[in-house]
PDB file of N, CA and C in Angstrom:
ATOM      1  N   UNK G  73       0.841  -1.185   0.000  1.00 69.00           N
ATOM      2  CA  UNK G  73       0.000   0.000   0.000  1.00 69.00           C
ATOM      3  C   UNK G  73       0.885   1.247   0.000  1.00 69.00           C
ATOM      4  N   UNK G  74       0.525   2.209  -0.819  1.00 72.00           N
ATOM      5  CA  UNK G  74       1.307   3.436  -0.947  1.00 72.00           C
ATOM      6  C   UNK G  74       0.977   4.392   0.205  1.00 72.00           C
ATOM      7  N   UNK G  75       2.017   4.983   0.773  1.00 88.00           N
ATOM      8  CA  UNK G  75       1.806   5.970   1.828  1.00 88.00           C
ATOM      9  C   UNK G  75       1.631   7.348   1.203  1.00 88.00           C
ATOM     10  N   UNK G  76       1.203   8.294   2.026  1.00 86.00           N
ATOM     11  CA  UNK G  76       1.025   9.666   1.539  1.00 86.00           C
ATOM     12  C   UNK G  76       2.339  10.224   1.010  1.00 86.00           C
ATOM     13  N   UNK G  77       3.432   9.921   1.694  1.00 89.00           N
ATOM     14  CA  UNK G  77       4.751  10.428   1.300  1.00 89.00           C
ATOM     15  C   UNK G  77       5.164   9.911  -0.078  1.00 89.00           C
ATOM     16  N   UNK G  78       4.697   8.719  -0.457  1.00 93.00           N
ATOM     17  CA  UNK G  78       5.066   8.118  -1.729  1.00 93.00           C
ATOM     18  C   UNK G  78       4.167   8.557  -2.883  1.00 93.00           C
ATOM     19  N   UNK G  79       3.143   9.329  -2.596  1.00 93.00           N
ATOM     20  CA  UNK G  79       2.215   9.776  -3.631  1.00 93.00           C
ATOM     21  C   UNK G  79       2.957  10.605  -4.670  1.00 93.00           C
ATOM     22  N   UNK G  80       2.765  10.267  -5.934  1.00 94.00           N
ATOM     23  CA  UNK G  80       3.418  10.979  -7.031  1.00 94.00           C
ATOM     24  C   UNK G  80       2.669  12.283  -7.288  1.00 94.00           C
ATOM     25  N   UNK G  81       3.384  13.389  -7.213  1.00 94.00           N
ATOM     26  CA  UNK G  81       2.814  14.706  -7.482  1.00 94.00           C
ATOM     27  C   UNK G  81       3.011  15.052  -8.956  1.00 94.00           C
ATOM     28  N   UNK G  82       4.204  14.849  -9.451  1.00 93.00           N
ATOM     29  CA  UNK G  82       4.532  15.125 -10.855  1.00 93.00           C
ATOM     30  C   UNK G  82       4.821  13.800 -11.546  1.00 93.00           C
ATOM     31  N   UNK G  83       3.900  13.372 -12.401  1.00 93.00           N
ATOM     32  CA  UNK G  83       4.053  12.083 -13.083  1.00 93.00           C
ATOM     33  C   UNK G  83       5.206  12.081 -14.064  1.00 93.00           C
ATOM     34  N   UNK G  84       5.403  13.165 -14.761  1.00 91.00           N
ATOM     35  CA  UNK G  84       6.457  13.216 -15.789  1.00 91.00           C
ATOM     36  C   UNK G  84       7.849  13.041 -15.193  1.00 91.00           C
ATOM     37  N   UNK G  85       8.096  13.681 -14.066  1.00 94.00           N
ATOM     38  CA  UNK G  85       9.417  13.642 -13.434  1.00 94.00           C
ATOM     39  C   UNK G  85       9.449  12.726 -12.207  1.00 94.00           C
ATOM     40  N   UNK G  86       8.330  12.053 -11.921  1.00 95.00           N
ATOM     41  CA  UNK G  86       8.206  11.129 -10.793  1.00 95.00           C
ATOM     42  C   UNK G  86       8.618  11.762  -9.459  1.00 95.00           C
ATOM     43  N   UNK G  87       8.133  12.965  -9.215  1.00 95.00           N
ATOM     44  CA  UNK G  87       8.414  13.676  -7.972  1.00 95.00           C
ATOM     45  C   UNK G  87       7.319  13.327  -6.968  1.00 95.00           C
ATOM     46  N   UNK G  88       7.719  12.951  -5.760  1.00 95.00           N
ATOM     47  CA  UNK G  88       6.754  12.530  -4.744  1.00 95.00           C
ATOM     48  C   UNK G  88       6.349  13.681  -3.828  1.00 95.00           C
ATOM     49  N   UNK G  89       5.262  13.456  -3.114  1.00 94.00           N
ATOM     50  CA  UNK G  89       4.774  14.396  -2.106  1.00 94.00           C
ATOM     51  C   UNK G  89       5.889  14.684  -1.098  1.00 94.00           C
ATOM     52  N   UNK G  90       6.580  13.640  -0.663  1.00 95.00           N
ATOM     53  CA  UNK G  90       7.640  13.790   0.335  1.00 95.00           C
ATOM     54  C   UNK G  90       8.751  14.716  -0.155  1.00 95.00           C
ATOM     55  N   UNK G  91       9.157  14.587  -1.410  1.00 95.00           N
ATOM     56  CA  UNK G  91      10.214  15.436  -1.960  1.00 95.00           C
ATOM     57  C   UNK G  91       9.790  16.900  -1.977  1.00 95.00           C
ATOM     58  N   UNK G  92       8.564  17.154  -2.397  1.00 93.00           N
ATOM     59  CA  UNK G  92       8.058  18.533  -2.445  1.00 93.00           C
ATOM     60  C   UNK G  92       7.948  19.085  -1.028  1.00 93.00           C
ATOM     61  N   UNK G  93       7.350  18.321  -0.124  1.00 92.00           N
ATOM     62  CA  UNK G  93       7.176  18.759   1.258  1.00 92.00           C
ATOM     63  C   UNK G  93       8.522  19.057   1.912  1.00 92.00           C
ATOM     64  N   UNK G  94       9.489  18.163   1.744  1.00 94.00           N
ATOM     65  CA  UNK G  94      10.819  18.367   2.347  1.00 94.00           C
ATOM     66  C   UNK G  94      11.508  19.609   1.795  1.00 94.00           C
ATOM     67  N   UNK G  95      11.383  19.848   0.492  1.00 92.00           N
ATOM     68  CA  UNK G  95      12.001  21.039  -0.113  1.00 92.00           C
ATOM     69  C   UNK G  95      11.363  22.315   0.434  1.00 92.00           C
ATOM     70  N   UNK G  96      10.047  22.302   0.586  1.00 88.00           N
ATOM     71  CA  UNK G  96       9.364  23.486   1.128  1.00 88.00           C
ATOM     72  C   UNK G  96       9.816  23.745   2.565  1.00 88.00           C
ATOM     73  N   UNK G  97       9.869  22.695   3.375  1.00 89.00           N
ATOM     74  CA  UNK G  97      10.246  22.843   4.782  1.00 89.00           C
ATOM     75  C   UNK G  97      11.723  23.209   4.954  1.00 89.00           C
ATOM     76  N   UNK G  98      12.585  22.567   4.202  1.00 91.00           N
ATOM     77  CA  UNK G  98      14.028  22.772   4.373  1.00 91.00           C
ATOM     78  C   UNK G  98      14.501  24.106   3.823  1.00 91.00           C
ATOM     79  N   UNK G  99      13.998  24.492   2.655  1.00 88.00           N
ATOM     80  CA  UNK G  99      14.525  25.679   1.987  1.00 88.00           C
ATOM     81  C   UNK G  99      13.570  26.858   1.974  1.00 88.00           C
ATOM     82  N   UNK G 100      12.358  26.694   2.516  1.00 83.00           N
ATOM     83  CA  UNK G 100      11.336  27.748   2.471  1.00 83.00           C
ATOM     84  C   UNK G 100      11.181  28.259   1.035  1.00 83.00           C
ATOM     85  N   UNK G 101      10.944  27.325   0.137  1.00 78.00           N
ATOM     86  CA  UNK G 101      10.944  27.581  -1.300  1.00 78.00           C
ATOM     87  C   UNK G 101       9.720  28.331  -1.796  1.00 78.00           C
ATOM     88  N   UNK G 102       9.957  29.112  -2.814  1.00 79.00           N
ATOM     89  CA  UNK G 102       8.872  29.706  -3.590  1.00 79.00           C
ATOM     90  C   UNK G 102       8.490  28.681  -4.655  1.00 79.00           C
ATOM     91  N   UNK G 103       7.473  28.977  -5.435  1.00 81.00           N
ATOM     92  CA  UNK G 103       7.027  28.070  -6.497  1.00 81.00           C
ATOM     93  C   UNK G 103       8.152  27.776  -7.480  1.00 81.00           C
ATOM     94  N   UNK G 104       8.831  28.805  -7.893  1.00 84.00           N
ATOM     95  CA  UNK G 104       9.918  28.641  -8.864  1.00 84.00           C
ATOM     96  C   UNK G 104      11.042  27.787  -8.292  1.00 84.00           C
ATOM     97  N   UNK G 105      11.388  28.008  -7.040  1.00 87.00           N
ATOM     98  CA  UNK G 105      12.452  27.220  -6.419  1.00 87.00           C
ATOM     99  C   UNK G 105      12.070  25.750  -6.298  1.00 87.00           C
ATOM    100  N   UNK G 106      10.806  25.475  -6.029  1.00 88.00           N
ATOM    101  CA  UNK G 106      10.353  24.081  -5.960  1.00 88.00           C
ATOM    102  C   UNK G 106      10.592  23.398  -7.301  1.00 88.00           C
ATOM    103  N   UNK G 107      10.253  24.086  -8.379  1.00 89.00           N
ATOM    104  CA  UNK G 107      10.488  23.513  -9.709  1.00 89.00           C
ATOM    105  C   UNK G 107      11.974  23.228  -9.917  1.00 89.00           C
ATOM    106  N   UNK G 108      12.823  24.163  -9.549  1.00 91.00           N
ATOM    107  CA  UNK G 108      14.261  24.010  -9.773  1.00 91.00           C
ATOM    108  C   UNK G 108      14.874  22.939  -8.870  1.00 91.00           C
ATOM    109  N   UNK G 109      14.411  22.828  -7.646  1.00 93.00           N
ATOM    110  CA  UNK G 109      14.981  21.865  -6.700  1.00 93.00           C
ATOM    111  C   UNK G 109      14.479  20.436  -6.924  1.00 93.00           C
ATOM    112  N   UNK G 110      13.212  20.290  -7.325  1.00 94.00           N
ATOM    113  CA  UNK G 110      12.641  18.947  -7.430  1.00 94.00           C
ATOM    114  C   UNK G 110      12.359  18.511  -8.868  1.00 94.00           C
ATOM    115  N   UNK G 111      12.343  19.442  -9.819  1.00 94.00           N
ATOM    116  CA  UNK G 111      11.983  19.226 -11.221  1.00 94.00           C
ATOM    117  C   UNK G 111      10.486  18.996 -11.403  1.00 94.00           C
ATOM    118  N   UNK G 112       9.707  19.148 -10.368  1.00 92.00           N
ATOM    119  CA  UNK G 112       8.250  19.023 -10.490  1.00 92.00           C
ATOM    120  C   UNK G 112       7.749  20.133 -11.419  1.00 92.00           C
ATOM    121  N   UNK G 113       6.965  19.764 -12.398  1.00 88.00           N
ATOM    122  CA  UNK G 113       6.438  20.734 -13.350  1.00 88.00           C
ATOM    123  C   UNK G 113       7.343  20.988 -14.535  1.00 88.00           C
ATOM    124  N   UNK G 114       8.455  20.243 -14.633  1.00 88.00           N
ATOM    125  CA  UNK G 114       9.403  20.470 -15.724  1.00 88.00           C
ATOM    126  C   UNK G 114       9.447  19.310 -16.713  1.00 88.00           C
ATOM    127  N   UNK G 115       8.493  18.410 -16.617  1.00 87.00           N
ATOM    128  CA  UNK G 115       8.472  17.247 -17.498  1.00 87.00           C
ATOM    129  C   UNK G 115       7.883  17.564 -18.858  1.00 87.00           C
ATOM    130  N   UNK G 116       7.571  16.518 -19.590  1.00 84.00           N
ATOM    131  CA  UNK G 116       7.093  16.693 -20.967  1.00 84.00           C
ATOM    132  C   UNK G 116       5.733  17.379 -21.044  1.00 84.00           C
ATOM    133  N   UNK G 117       4.927  17.355 -19.992  1.00 83.00           N
ATOM    134  CA  UNK G 117       3.631  18.056 -20.034  1.00 83.00           C
ATOM    135  C   UNK G 117       3.801  19.537 -19.700  1.00 83.00           C
ATOM    136  N   UNK G 118       4.986  19.924 -19.241  1.00 83.00           N
ATOM    137  CA  UNK G 118       5.258  21.328 -18.961  1.00 83.00           C
ATOM    138  C   UNK G 118       4.521  21.875 -17.751  1.00 83.00           C
ATOM    139  N   UNK G 119       4.102  20.997 -16.842  1.00 85.00           N
ATOM    140  CA  UNK G 119       3.428  21.458 -15.629  1.00 85.00           C
ATOM    141  C   UNK G 119       1.914  21.516 -15.738  1.00 85.00           C
ATOM    142  N   UNK G 120       1.362  21.134 -16.855  1.00 84.00           N
ATOM    143  CA  UNK G 120      -0.093  21.198 -17.025  1.00 84.00           C
ATOM    144  C   UNK G 120      -0.817  20.236 -16.091  1.00 84.00           C
ATOM    145  N   UNK G 121      -0.192  19.117 -15.745  1.00 87.00           N
ATOM    146  CA  UNK G 121      -0.831  18.116 -14.902  1.00 87.00           C
ATOM    147  C   UNK G 121      -0.677  18.425 -13.412  1.00 87.00           C
ATOM    148  N   UNK G 122       0.491  18.846 -12.985  1.00 89.00           N
ATOM    149  CA  UNK G 122       0.769  18.971 -11.552  1.00 89.00           C
ATOM    150  C   UNK G 122       0.770  20.407 -11.021  1.00 89.00           C
ATOM    151  N   UNK G 123       0.690  21.389 -11.888  1.00 88.00           N
ATOM    152  CA  UNK G 123       0.837  22.790 -11.471  1.00 88.00           C
ATOM    153  C   UNK G 123      -0.144  23.180 -10.362  1.00 88.00           C
ATOM    154  N   UNK G 124      -1.401  22.829 -10.503  1.00 87.00           N
ATOM    155  CA  UNK G 124      -2.409  23.221  -9.515  1.00 87.00           C
ATOM    156  C   UNK G 124      -2.119  22.574  -8.166  1.00 87.00           C
ATOM    157  N   UNK G 125      -1.757  21.300  -8.163  1.00 89.00           N
ATOM    158  CA  UNK G 125      -1.435  20.603  -6.926  1.00 89.00           C
ATOM    159  C   UNK G 125      -0.189  21.181  -6.263  1.00 89.00           C
ATOM    160  N   UNK G 126       0.834  21.492  -7.052  1.00 87.00           N
ATOM    161  CA  UNK G 126       2.047  22.101  -6.504  1.00 87.00           C
ATOM    162  C   UNK G 126       1.742  23.448  -5.847  1.00 87.00           C
ATOM    163  N   UNK G 127       0.967  24.263  -6.535  1.00 85.00           N
ATOM    164  CA  UNK G 127       0.618  25.577  -5.972  1.00 85.00           C
ATOM    165  C   UNK G 127      -0.160  25.417  -4.678  1.00 85.00           C
ATOM    166  N   UNK G 128      -1.033  24.428  -4.621  1.00 86.00           N
ATOM    167  CA  UNK G 128      -1.808  24.178  -3.414  1.00 86.00           C
ATOM    168  C   UNK G 128      -0.898  23.768  -2.249  1.00 86.00           C
ATOM    169  N   UNK G 129       0.049  22.875  -2.510  1.00 87.00           N
ATOM    170  CA  UNK G 129       0.987  22.447  -1.469  1.00 87.00           C
ATOM    171  C   UNK G 129       1.831  23.613  -0.978  1.00 87.00           C
ATOM    172  N   UNK G 130       2.289  24.433  -1.895  1.00 83.00           N
ATOM    173  CA  UNK G 130       3.112  25.580  -1.520  1.00 83.00           C
ATOM    174  C   UNK G 130       2.315  26.551  -0.653  1.00 83.00           C
ATOM    175  N   UNK G 131       1.064  26.787  -1.005  1.00 82.00           N
ATOM    176  CA  UNK G 131       0.222  27.671  -0.198  1.00 82.00           C
ATOM    177  C   UNK G 131      -0.011  27.081   1.193  1.00 82.00           C
ATOM    178  N   UNK G 132      -0.218  25.768   1.268  1.00 84.00           N
ATOM    179  CA  UNK G 132      -0.507  25.121   2.546  1.00 84.00           C
ATOM    180  C   UNK G 132       0.696  25.088   3.483  1.00 84.00           C
ATOM    181  N   UNK G 133       1.885  24.848   2.937  1.00 81.00           N
ATOM    182  CA  UNK G 133       3.045  24.606   3.786  1.00 81.00           C
ATOM    183  C   UNK G 133       4.081  25.715   3.811  1.00 81.00           C
ATOM    184  N   UNK G 134       4.014  26.636   2.887  1.00 73.00           N
ATOM    185  CA  UNK G 134       5.006  27.700   2.829  1.00 73.00           C
ATOM    186  C   UNK G 134       4.672  28.788   3.833  1.00 73.00           C
ATOM    187  N   UNK G 135       5.709  29.447   4.305  1.00 70.00           N
ATOM    188  CA  UNK G 135       5.509  30.552   5.243  1.00 70.00           C
ATOM    189  C   UNK G 135       5.431  31.890   4.529  1.00 70.00           C
ATOM    190  N   UNK G 136       5.481  31.872   3.201  1.00 62.00           N
ATOM    191  CA  UNK G 136       5.348  33.101   2.431  1.00 62.00           C
ATOM    192  C   UNK G 136       3.926  33.624   2.547  1.00 62.00           C
ATOM    193  N   UNK G 137       3.795  34.923   2.506  1.00 57.00           N
ATOM    194  CA  UNK G 137       2.462  35.521   2.465  1.00 57.00           C
ATOM    195  C   UNK G 137       1.850  35.223   1.111  1.00 57.00           C
ATOM    196  N   UNK G 138       0.559  35.040   1.075  1.00 54.00           N
ATOM    197  CA  UNK G 138      -0.133  34.685  -0.160  1.00 54.00           C
ATOM    198  C   UNK G 138       0.148  35.677  -1.275  1.00 54.00           C
ATOM    199  N   UNK G 139       0.298  36.947  -0.948  1.00 55.00           N
ATOM    200  CA  UNK G 139       0.556  37.966  -1.969  1.00 55.00           C
ATOM    201  C   UNK G 139       1.912  37.768  -2.644  1.00 55.00           C
ATOM    202  N   UNK G 140       2.878  37.178  -1.927  1.00 56.00           N
ATOM    203  CA  UNK G 140       4.223  36.982  -2.470  1.00 56.00           C
ATOM    204  C   UNK G 140       4.346  35.736  -3.326  1.00 56.00           C
ATOM    205  N   UNK G 141       3.377  34.831  -3.240  1.00 60.00           N
ATOM    206  CA  UNK G 141       3.444  33.598  -4.017  1.00 60.00           C
ATOM    207  C   UNK G 141       3.081  33.877  -5.463  1.00 60.00           C
ATOM    208  N   UNK G 142       3.953  33.518  -6.361  1.00 68.00           N
ATOM    209  CA  UNK G 142       3.699  33.708  -7.783  1.00 68.00           C
ATOM    210  C   UNK G 142       3.208  32.394  -8.371  1.00 68.00           C
ATOM    211  N   UNK G 143       2.221  32.464  -9.241  1.00 71.00           N
ATOM    212  CA  UNK G 143       1.749  31.218  -9.862  1.00 71.00           C
ATOM    213  C   UNK G 143       2.831  30.612 -10.752  1.00 71.00           C
ATOM    214  N   UNK G 144       2.841  29.298 -10.822  1.00 72.00           N
ATOM    215  CA  UNK G 144       3.804  28.612 -11.678  1.00 72.00           C
ATOM    216  C   UNK G 144       3.438  28.805 -13.139  1.00 72.00           C
ATOM    217  N   UNK G 145       4.444  28.952 -13.953  1.00 70.00           N
ATOM    218  CA  UNK G 145       4.214  29.046 -15.387  1.00 70.00           C
ATOM    219  C   UNK G 145       4.186  27.635 -15.948  1.00 70.00           C
ATOM    220  N   UNK G 146       3.497  27.463 -17.036  1.00 64.00           N
ATOM    221  CA  UNK G 146       3.526  26.179 -17.708  1.00 64.00           C
ATOM    222  C   UNK G 146       3.888  26.401 -19.169  1.00 64.00           C
ATOM    223  N   UNK G 147       4.469  25.402 -19.750  1.00 64.00           N
ATOM    224  CA  UNK G 147       4.998  25.505 -21.103  1.00 64.00           C
ATOM    225  C   UNK G 147       4.130  24.710 -22.066  1.00 64.00           C
ATOM    226  N   UNK G 148       4.103  25.127 -23.325  1.00 64.00           N
ATOM    227  CA  UNK G 148       3.416  24.311 -24.327  1.00 64.00           C
ATOM    228  C   UNK G 148       4.192  23.016 -24.539  1.00 64.00           C
ATOM    229  N   UNK G 149       3.595  22.042 -25.209  1.00 60.00           N
ATOM    230  CA  UNK G 149       4.312  20.787 -25.460  1.00 60.00           C
ATOM    231  C   UNK G 149       5.654  21.033 -26.140  1.00 60.00           C
ATOM    232  N   UNK G 150       6.553  20.104 -25.970  1.00 64.00           N
ATOM    233  CA  UNK G 150       7.906  20.239 -26.506  1.00 64.00           C
ATOM    234  C   UNK G 150       7.887  20.412 -28.020  1.00 64.00           C
ATOM    235  N   UNK G 151       7.132  19.573 -28.689  1.00 70.00           N
ATOM    236  CA  UNK G 151       7.012  19.648 -30.142  1.00 70.00           C
ATOM    237  C   UNK G 151       5.545  19.775 -30.509  1.00 70.00           C
ATOM    238  N   UNK G 152       5.088  20.972 -30.813  1.00 70.00           N
ATOM    239  CA  UNK G 152       3.681  21.123 -31.193  1.00 70.00           C
ATOM    240  C   UNK G 152       3.378  20.348 -32.477  1.00 70.00           C
ATOM    241  N   UNK G 153       2.183  19.808 -32.541  1.00 72.00           N
ATOM    242  CA  UNK G 153       1.759  19.037 -33.697  1.00 72.00           C
ATOM    243  C   UNK G 153       0.512  19.694 -34.245  1.00 72.00           C
ATOM    244  N   UNK G 154       0.498  19.964 -35.547  1.00 76.00           N
ATOM    245  CA  UNK G 154      -0.660  20.599 -36.167  1.00 76.00           C
ATOM    246  C   UNK G 154      -1.784  19.586 -36.359  1.00 76.00           C
ATOM    247  N   UNK G 155      -3.022  20.074 -36.417  1.00 76.00           N
ATOM    248  CA  UNK G 155      -4.165  19.195 -36.661  1.00 76.00           C
ATOM    249  C   UNK G 155      -4.057  18.544 -38.037  1.00 76.00           C
ATOM    250  N   UNK G 156      -3.516  19.269 -39.012  1.00 79.00           N
ATOM    251  CA  UNK G 156      -3.347  18.719 -40.352  1.00 79.00           C
ATOM    252  C   UNK G 156      -2.444  17.494 -40.338  1.00 79.00           C
ATOM    253  N   UNK G 157      -1.377  17.545 -39.558  1.00 75.00           N
ATOM    254  CA  UNK G 157      -0.463  16.417 -39.469  1.00 75.00           C
ATOM    255  C   UNK G 157      -1.112  15.235 -38.762  1.00 75.00           C
ATOM    256  N   UNK G 158      -1.943  15.518 -37.764  1.00 71.00           N
ATOM    257  CA  UNK G 158      -2.617  14.454 -37.028  1.00 71.00           C
ATOM    258  C   UNK G 158      -3.608  13.702 -37.925  1.00 71.00           C
ATOM    259  N   UNK G 159      -4.288  14.416 -38.814  1.00 74.00           N
ATOM    260  CA  UNK G 159      -5.293  13.797 -39.666  1.00 74.00           C
ATOM    261  C   UNK G 159      -4.741  13.186 -40.933  1.00 74.00           C
ATOM    262  N   UNK G 160      -3.473  13.345 -41.181  1.00 67.00           N
ATOM    263  CA  UNK G 160      -2.845  12.854 -42.396  1.00 67.00           C
ATOM    264  C   UNK G 160      -2.713  11.337 -42.362  1.00 67.00           C
ATOM    265  N   UNK G 161      -3.141  10.674 -43.424  1.00 64.00           N
ATOM    266  CA  UNK G 161      -2.996   9.210 -43.526  1.00 64.00           C
ATOM    267  C   UNK G 161      -1.667   8.876 -44.186  1.00 64.00           C
ATOM    268  N   UNK G 162      -1.034   7.900 -43.652  1.00 59.00           N
ATOM    269  CA  UNK G 162       0.254   7.487 -44.227  1.00 59.00           C
ATOM    270  C   UNK G 162       0.155   6.091 -44.743  1.00 59.00           C
TER     271      UNK G 162
END
């Protein structure tokens, strides 16, 4: 059975709840620092999957005032694919 600490927060980079929590507690990280320290939100989805959860954890556990917390940025896919290419038969 998986514990809370083993819960995967970022599927792309396989970052766990424990890693994010420890980084927030140890370094008093901002959103950007969490990304740099744990790689959460830096995978192939560009943070689209885990961004909301990461921001929630940072708000819950960080000692920063809410006004100082900046939302995480997310990136478009690594290689955009046009609809024309998707519908093309080969």
